[in-house]
Coordinates of C-alpha atoms and ligand atoms in Angstrom, one line a residue:
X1 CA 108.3 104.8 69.9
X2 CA 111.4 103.0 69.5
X3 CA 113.9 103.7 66.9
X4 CA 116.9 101.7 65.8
X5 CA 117.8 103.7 62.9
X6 CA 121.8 105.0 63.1
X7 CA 122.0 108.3 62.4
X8 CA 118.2 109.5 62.1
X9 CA 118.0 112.9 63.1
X10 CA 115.3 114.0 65.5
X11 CA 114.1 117.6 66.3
X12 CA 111.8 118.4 69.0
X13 CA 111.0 121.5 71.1
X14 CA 111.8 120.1 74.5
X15 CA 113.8 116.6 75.1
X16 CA 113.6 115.4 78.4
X17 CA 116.8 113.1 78.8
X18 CA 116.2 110.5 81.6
X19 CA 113.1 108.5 82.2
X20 CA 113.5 108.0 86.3
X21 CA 110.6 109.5 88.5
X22 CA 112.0 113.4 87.6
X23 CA 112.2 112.7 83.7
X24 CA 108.3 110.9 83.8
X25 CA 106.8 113.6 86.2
X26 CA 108.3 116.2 83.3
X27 CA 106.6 114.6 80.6
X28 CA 103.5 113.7 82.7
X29 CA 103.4 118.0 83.3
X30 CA 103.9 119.0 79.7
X31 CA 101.5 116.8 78.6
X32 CA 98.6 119.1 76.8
X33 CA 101.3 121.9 76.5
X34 CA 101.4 121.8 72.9
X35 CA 105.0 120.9 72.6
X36 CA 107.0 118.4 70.9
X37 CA 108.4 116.7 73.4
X38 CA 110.8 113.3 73.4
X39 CA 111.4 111.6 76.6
X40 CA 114.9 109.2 76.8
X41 CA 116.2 106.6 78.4
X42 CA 119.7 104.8 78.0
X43 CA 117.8 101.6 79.7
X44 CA 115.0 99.8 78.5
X45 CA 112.3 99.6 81.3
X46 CA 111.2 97.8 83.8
X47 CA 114.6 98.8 84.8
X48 CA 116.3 98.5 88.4
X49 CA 117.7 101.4 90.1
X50 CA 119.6 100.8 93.7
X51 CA 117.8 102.8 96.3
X52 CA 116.1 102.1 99.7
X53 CA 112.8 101.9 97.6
X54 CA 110.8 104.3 100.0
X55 CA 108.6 106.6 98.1
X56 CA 108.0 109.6 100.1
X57 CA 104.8 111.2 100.3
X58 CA 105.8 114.2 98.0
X59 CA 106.3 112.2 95.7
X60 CA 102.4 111.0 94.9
X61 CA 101.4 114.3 95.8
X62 CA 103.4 115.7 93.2
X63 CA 101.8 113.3 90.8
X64 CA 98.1 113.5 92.1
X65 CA 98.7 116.7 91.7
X66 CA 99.7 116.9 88.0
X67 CA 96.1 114.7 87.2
X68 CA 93.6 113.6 89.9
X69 CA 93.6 110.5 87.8
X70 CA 97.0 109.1 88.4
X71 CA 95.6 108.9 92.4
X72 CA 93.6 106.0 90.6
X73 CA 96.5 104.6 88.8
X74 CA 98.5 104.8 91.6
X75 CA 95.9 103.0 94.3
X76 CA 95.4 100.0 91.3
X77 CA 98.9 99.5 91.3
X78 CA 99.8 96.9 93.9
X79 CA 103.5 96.0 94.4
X80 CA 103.6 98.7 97.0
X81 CA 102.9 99.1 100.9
X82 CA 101.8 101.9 102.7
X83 CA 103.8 102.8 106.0
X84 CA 102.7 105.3 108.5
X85 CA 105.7 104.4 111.3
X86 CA 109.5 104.8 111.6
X87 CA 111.0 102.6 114.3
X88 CA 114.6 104.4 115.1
X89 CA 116.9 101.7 117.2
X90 CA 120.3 102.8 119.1
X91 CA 122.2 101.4 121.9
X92 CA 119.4 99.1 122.7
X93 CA 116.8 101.4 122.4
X94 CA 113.7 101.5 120.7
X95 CA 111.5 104.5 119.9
X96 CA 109.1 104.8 117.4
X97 CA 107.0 108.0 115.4
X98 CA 104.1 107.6 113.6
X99 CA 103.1 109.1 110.7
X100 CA 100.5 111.8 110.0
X101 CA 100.9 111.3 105.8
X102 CA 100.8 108.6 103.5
X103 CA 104.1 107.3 102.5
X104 CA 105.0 104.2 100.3
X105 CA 107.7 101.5 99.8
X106 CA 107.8 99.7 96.4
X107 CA 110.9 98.0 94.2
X108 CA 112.4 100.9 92.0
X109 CA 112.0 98.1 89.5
X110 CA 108.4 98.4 89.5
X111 CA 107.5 101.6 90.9
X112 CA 109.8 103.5 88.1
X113 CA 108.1 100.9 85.5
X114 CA 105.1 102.6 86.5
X115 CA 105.9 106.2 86.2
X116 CA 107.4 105.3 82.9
X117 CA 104.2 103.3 81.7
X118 CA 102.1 106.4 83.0
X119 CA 104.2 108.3 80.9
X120 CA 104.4 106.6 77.9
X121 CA 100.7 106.3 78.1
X122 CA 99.9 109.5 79.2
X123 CA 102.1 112.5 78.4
X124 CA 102.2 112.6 74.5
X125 CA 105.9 112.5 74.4
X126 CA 108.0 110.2 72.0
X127 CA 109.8 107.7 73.7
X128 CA 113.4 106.8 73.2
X129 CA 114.6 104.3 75.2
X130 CA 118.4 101.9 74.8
X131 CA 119.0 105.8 73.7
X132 CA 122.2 106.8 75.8
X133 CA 123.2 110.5 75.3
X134 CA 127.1 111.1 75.1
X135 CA 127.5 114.6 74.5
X136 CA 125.6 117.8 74.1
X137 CA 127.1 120.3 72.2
X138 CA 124.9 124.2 71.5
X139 CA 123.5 124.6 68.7
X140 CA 121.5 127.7 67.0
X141 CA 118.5 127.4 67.8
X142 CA 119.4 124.6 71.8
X143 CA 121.5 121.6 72.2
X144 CA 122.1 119.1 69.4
X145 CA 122.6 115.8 71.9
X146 CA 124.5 112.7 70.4
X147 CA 123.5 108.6 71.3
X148 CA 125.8 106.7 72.2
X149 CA 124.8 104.7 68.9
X150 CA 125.5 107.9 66.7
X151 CA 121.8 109.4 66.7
X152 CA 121.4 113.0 67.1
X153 CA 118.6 114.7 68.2
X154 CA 118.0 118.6 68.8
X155 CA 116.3 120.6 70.6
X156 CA 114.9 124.3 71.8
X157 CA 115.1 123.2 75.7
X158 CA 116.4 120.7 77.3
X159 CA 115.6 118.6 80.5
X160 CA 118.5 117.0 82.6
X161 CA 116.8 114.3 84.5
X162 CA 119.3 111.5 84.2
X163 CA 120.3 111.0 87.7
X164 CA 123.3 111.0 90.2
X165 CA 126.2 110.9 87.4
X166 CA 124.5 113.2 85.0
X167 CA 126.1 113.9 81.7
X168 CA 123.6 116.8 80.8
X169 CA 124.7 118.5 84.4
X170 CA 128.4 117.6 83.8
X171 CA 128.6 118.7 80.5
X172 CA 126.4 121.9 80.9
X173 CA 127.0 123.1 84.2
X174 CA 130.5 121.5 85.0
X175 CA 129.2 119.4 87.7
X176 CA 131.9 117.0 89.7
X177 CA 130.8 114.7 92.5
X178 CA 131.1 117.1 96.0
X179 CA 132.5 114.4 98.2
X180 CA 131.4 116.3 101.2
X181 CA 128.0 116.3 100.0
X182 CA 127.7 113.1 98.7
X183 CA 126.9 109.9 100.1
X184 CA 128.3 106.2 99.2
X185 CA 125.4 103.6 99.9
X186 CA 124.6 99.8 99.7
X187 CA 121.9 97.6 99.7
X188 CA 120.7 94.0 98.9
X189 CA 117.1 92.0 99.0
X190 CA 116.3 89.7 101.8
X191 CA 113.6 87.4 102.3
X192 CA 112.1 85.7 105.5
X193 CA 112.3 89.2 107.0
X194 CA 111.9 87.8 111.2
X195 CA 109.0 89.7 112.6
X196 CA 109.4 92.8 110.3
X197 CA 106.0 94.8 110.3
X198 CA 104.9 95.8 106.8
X199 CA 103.9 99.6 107.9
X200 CA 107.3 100.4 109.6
X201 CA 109.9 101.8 108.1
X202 CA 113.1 100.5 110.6
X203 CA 116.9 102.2 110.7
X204 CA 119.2 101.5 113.2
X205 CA 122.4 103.8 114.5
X206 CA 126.1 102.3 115.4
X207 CA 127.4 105.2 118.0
X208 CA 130.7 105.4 115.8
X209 CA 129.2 105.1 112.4
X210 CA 126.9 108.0 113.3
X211 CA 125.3 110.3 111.8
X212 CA 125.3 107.2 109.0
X213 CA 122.4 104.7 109.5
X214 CA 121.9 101.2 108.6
X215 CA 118.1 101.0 107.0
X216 CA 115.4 98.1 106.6
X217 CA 112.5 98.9 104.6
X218 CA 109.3 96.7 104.3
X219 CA 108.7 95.4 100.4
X220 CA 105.3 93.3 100.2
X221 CA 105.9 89.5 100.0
X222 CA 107.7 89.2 103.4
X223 CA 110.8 91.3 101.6
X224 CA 112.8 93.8 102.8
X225 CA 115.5 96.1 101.5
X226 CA 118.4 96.7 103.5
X227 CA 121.3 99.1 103.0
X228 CA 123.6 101.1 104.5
X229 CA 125.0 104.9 103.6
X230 CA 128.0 106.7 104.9
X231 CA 129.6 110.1 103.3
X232 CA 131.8 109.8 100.6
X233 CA 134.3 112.2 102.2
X234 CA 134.5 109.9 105.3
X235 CA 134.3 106.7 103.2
X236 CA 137.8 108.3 101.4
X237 CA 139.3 109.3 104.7
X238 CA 138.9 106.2 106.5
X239 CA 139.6 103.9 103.5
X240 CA 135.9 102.2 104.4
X241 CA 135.1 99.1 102.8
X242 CA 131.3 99.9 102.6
X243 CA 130.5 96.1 101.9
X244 CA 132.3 94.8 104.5
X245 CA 131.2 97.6 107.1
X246 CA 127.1 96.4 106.1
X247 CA 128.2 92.4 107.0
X248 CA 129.7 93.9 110.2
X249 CA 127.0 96.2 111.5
X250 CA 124.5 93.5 111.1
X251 CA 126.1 90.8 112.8
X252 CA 127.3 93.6 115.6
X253 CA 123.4 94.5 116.6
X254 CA 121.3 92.2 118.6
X255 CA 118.4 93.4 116.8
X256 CA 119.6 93.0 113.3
X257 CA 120.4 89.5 114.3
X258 CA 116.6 88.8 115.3
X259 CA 115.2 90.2 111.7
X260 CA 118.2 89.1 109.7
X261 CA 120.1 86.2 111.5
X262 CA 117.8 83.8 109.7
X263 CA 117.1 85.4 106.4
X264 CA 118.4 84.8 103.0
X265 CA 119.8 87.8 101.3
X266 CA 118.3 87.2 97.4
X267 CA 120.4 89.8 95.5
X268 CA 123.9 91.0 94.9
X269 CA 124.6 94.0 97.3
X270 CA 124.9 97.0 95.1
X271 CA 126.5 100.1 95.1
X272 CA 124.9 103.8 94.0
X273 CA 126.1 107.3 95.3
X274 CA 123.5 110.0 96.5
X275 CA 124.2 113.5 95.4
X276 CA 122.9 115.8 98.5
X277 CA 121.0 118.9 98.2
X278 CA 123.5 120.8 100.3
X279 CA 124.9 123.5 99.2
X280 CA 124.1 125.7 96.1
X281 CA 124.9 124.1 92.7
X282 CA 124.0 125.0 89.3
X283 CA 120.7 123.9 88.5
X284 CA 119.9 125.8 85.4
X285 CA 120.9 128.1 82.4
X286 CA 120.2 129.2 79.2
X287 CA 117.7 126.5 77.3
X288 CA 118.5 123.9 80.3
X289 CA 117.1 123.3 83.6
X290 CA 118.6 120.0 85.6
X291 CA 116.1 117.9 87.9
X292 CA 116.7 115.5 90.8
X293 CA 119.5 113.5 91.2
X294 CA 121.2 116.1 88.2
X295 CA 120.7 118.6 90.4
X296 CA 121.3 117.5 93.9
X297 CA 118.6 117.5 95.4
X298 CA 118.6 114.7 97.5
X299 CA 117.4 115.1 101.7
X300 CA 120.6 115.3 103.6
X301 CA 119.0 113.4 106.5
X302 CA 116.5 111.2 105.4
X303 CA 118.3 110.0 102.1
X304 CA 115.0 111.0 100.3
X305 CA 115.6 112.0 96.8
X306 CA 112.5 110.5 95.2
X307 CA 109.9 113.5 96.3
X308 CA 112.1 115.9 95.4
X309 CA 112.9 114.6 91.7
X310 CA 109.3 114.7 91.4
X311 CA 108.2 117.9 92.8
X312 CA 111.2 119.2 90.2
X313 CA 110.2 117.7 87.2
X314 CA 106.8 119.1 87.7
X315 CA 108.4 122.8 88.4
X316 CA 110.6 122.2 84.9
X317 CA 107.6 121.6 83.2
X318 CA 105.9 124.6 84.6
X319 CA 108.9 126.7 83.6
X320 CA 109.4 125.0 80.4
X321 CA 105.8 126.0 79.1
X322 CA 106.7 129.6 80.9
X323 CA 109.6 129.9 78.6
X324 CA 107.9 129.0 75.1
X325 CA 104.8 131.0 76.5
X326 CA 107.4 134.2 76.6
X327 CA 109.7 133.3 74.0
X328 CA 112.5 133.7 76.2
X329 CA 115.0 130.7 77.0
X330 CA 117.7 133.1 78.7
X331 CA 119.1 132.2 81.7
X332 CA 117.6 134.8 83.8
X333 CA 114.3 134.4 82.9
X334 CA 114.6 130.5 83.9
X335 CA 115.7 131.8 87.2
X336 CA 112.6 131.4 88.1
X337 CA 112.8 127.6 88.4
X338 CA 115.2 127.6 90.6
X339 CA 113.3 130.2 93.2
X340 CA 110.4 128.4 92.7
X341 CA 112.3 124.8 93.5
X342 CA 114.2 126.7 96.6
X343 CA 110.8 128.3 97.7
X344 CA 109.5 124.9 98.3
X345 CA 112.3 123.1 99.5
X346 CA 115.6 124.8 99.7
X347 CA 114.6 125.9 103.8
X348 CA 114.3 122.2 104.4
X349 CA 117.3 121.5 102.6
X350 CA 119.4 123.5 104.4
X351 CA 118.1 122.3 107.9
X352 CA 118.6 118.7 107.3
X353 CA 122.0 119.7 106.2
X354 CA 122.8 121.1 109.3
X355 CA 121.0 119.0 111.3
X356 CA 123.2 116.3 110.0
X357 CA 126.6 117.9 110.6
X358 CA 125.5 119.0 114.5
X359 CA 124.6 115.3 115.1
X360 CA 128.1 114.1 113.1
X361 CA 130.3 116.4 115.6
X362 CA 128.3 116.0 118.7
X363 CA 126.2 112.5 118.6
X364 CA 124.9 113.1 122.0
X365 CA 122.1 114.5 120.4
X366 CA 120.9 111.2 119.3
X367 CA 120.9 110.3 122.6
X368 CA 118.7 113.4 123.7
X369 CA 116.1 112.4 121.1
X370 CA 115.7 109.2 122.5
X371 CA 115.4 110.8 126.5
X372 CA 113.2 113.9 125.1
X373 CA 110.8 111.2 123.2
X374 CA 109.8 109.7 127.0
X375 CA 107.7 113.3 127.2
X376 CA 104.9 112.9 124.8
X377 CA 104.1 116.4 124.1
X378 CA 107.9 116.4 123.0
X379 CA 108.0 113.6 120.9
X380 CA 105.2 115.0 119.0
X381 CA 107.2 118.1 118.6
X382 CA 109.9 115.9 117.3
X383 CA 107.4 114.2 115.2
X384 CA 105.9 117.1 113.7
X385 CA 109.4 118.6 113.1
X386 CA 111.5 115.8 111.6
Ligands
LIG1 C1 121.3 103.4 98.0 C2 120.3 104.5 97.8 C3 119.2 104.5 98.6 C4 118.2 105.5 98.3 N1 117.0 105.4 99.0 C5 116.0 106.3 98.8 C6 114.7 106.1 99.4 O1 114.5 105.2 100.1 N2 113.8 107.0 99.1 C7 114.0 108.1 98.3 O2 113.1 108.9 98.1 N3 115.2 108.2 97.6 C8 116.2 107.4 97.8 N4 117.4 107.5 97.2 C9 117.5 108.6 96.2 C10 116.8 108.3 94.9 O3 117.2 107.0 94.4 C11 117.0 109.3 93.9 O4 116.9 110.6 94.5 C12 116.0 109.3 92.7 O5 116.2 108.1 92.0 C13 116.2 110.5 91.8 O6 115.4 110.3 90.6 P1 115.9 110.9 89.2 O7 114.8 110.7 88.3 O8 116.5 112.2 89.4 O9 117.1 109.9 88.8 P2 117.1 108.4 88.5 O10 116.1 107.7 89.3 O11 118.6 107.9 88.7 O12 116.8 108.3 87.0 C14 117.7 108.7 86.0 C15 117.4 108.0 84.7 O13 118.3 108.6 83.7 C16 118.7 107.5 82.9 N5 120.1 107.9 82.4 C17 121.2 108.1 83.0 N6 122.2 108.5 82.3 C18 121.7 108.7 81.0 C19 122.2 109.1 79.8 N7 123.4 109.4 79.6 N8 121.3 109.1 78.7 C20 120.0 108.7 78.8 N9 119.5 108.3 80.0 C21 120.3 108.3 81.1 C22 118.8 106.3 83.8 O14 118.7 105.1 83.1 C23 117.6 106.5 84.7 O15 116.4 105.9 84.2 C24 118.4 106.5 97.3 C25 119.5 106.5 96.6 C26 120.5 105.5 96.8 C27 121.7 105.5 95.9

């Protein structure tokens, strides 16, 4: 449902505002819980969304998880690849690790589409797209939220699943942008990829850029995404021209020459910031529980943010229905989120963020890696580790 009426006034037990792969997986997981639920979107969809466009394993476990059907849906959709290898290249080097899991790359632009038509097929909610929320004041009985278009709607519990510059998160649990735990990122579309294999997942180190990596990620049709992410702190410090600094590294590596030096980049090269799961932020209060990119979530390391929007949407769900189940919306007793989010992830969390300062201050770790992968039982260590 699509409304265009100014001013209409919509009530519903739980809205979900954000439509990206947290905001679907939500309404995918409330879907039979007897709730009036709206799901919104300031885009209209298919919609792009800059990103390296792998899709982690968590994140189509979370989903198979939520229905053993969507496994279906998600094998019949096709503008995907699976990749089961990482090539990592520095200082001429080359090693490689092979996957155990399945993990995915696919165009944001048509992976998202998916979730969203999933959803909007699926979960019972309204739909509200071209619905951009403003401002979110309380109300009696939740949050009355306000469109940028005048709508209001209100509601008993509320969702923040709209992304890296998050107005529910801002607005409801003062959240800035940590430039320390942040990252400033790039990427464009190339096509006639040179020798580019379709299962591996390639990122390539610059010894004074590190622990920053410069990534090129396999999209079916010959297509690859490639970008480049730094920290924001650095970026500032510096005075980095991230653009500029993406041209360079790729005419500075041998390698990139061989994949790129005759390719034809076939998009603008955007922009997008990546809020990292680093440190402890608010994720939750009374009535409200943030998701994703609204709640830092993303892997310091890997960049990965997809999985864990996901696997958070799925856990606001759970604690949603817990809530209504309980009559009880108090901060406390959401709590629980939050333990049950950090249960699964917050361990990992914390040792990529550590792991990715130790190799910032002392880089000859990187080159350890590469000398500790010639032992095979230590590579698989590695392997089973990273
Ligand atoms: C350059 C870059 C590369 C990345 N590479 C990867 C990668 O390869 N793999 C990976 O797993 N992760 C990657 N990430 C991280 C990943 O993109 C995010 O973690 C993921 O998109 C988070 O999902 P989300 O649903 O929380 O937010 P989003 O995907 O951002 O979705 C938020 C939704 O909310 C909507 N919205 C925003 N504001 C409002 C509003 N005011 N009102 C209504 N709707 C609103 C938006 O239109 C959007 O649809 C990358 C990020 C960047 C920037």
């Amino acid at each position: 449902m699509s409304t265009t009426l100014a001013h209409a006034h919509h009530y519903y037990d739980v809205i979900i505002s954000g439509a990206g792969p947290a905001g679907t997986t939500c309404a995918l997981a409330l879907k039979d819980s007897g709730l009036k639920v709206a799901l919104l979107d300031k885009a209209e969809f298919p919609r792009d969304k800059v990103c390296g466009d792998a899709i982690p394993g968590r994140a189509v476990k979370t989903l198979f998880k939520i229905n053993p059907l969507y496994e279906a849906a998600f094998n019949s959709f096709e503008p995907k690849l699976a990749t089961r290898k990482t090539s990592l290249y520095y200082k001429g080097r080359n090693i490689s690790f092979n996957w155990v899991g399945a993990a995915y790359t696919s165009a944001r632009i048509d992976f998202d589409n998916f979730l969203f038509l999933l959803a909007r097929d699926n979960s019972g909610a309204d739909i509200y797209t071209n619905t951009e929320i403003k401002t979110v004041t309380k109300d009696k009985a939740g949050f009355l939220l306000t469109a940028k278009d005048g709508r209001t709607f209100s509601c008993s519990m509320l969702i923040g699943a709209d992304g890296a510059h998050s107005v529910i998160a801002k607005q409801l649990a003062g959240r800035t942008i940590d430039r320390k735990n942040h990252v400033g990122s790039v990427r464009a579309y190339y096509d006639n990829i040179n020798g580019l294999d379709p299962n591996t997942t390639e990122v390539y180190f610059n010894k004074k850029l590190l622990p920053s990596y410069l990534w090129v990620f396999p999209l079916p049709g010959n297509r690859a995404n490639v970008g480049f992410g730094m920290l924001s702190d650095e970026i500032a410090k510096r005075k980095i021209d991230l653009k500029r600094l993406f041209y360079e590294f790729i005419q500075q590596s041998p390698e990139l020459q061989t994949r790129l030096g005759n390719a034809t980049q076939i998009s603008a090269l955007e922009g997008f910031g990546l809020p990292l799961g680093a440190t402890e932020v608010k994720i939750s209060g009374n009535r409200f529980i943030l998701t994703g990119d609204a709640a830092s979530l993303i892997d310091p390391i890997s960049g990965d943010g997809i999985g864990n929007a996901m696997l958070s949407g799925k856990l606001a769900a759970e604690q949603t229905i817990r809530c209504f189940t309980n009559n009880d919306f108090s901060e406390q007793h959401i709590h629980t989120y939050n333990r049950a989010l950090m249960a699964s992830i917050g361990k990992e969390l914390k040792t990529h963020y550590y792991a990715r300062r130790v190799l910032a201050g002392a880089p000859i770790l990187l080159d350890t890696v590469f000398l500790a992968c010639r032992t095979p039982l230590l590579k698989s260590l590695i392997q089973k580790g990273l």
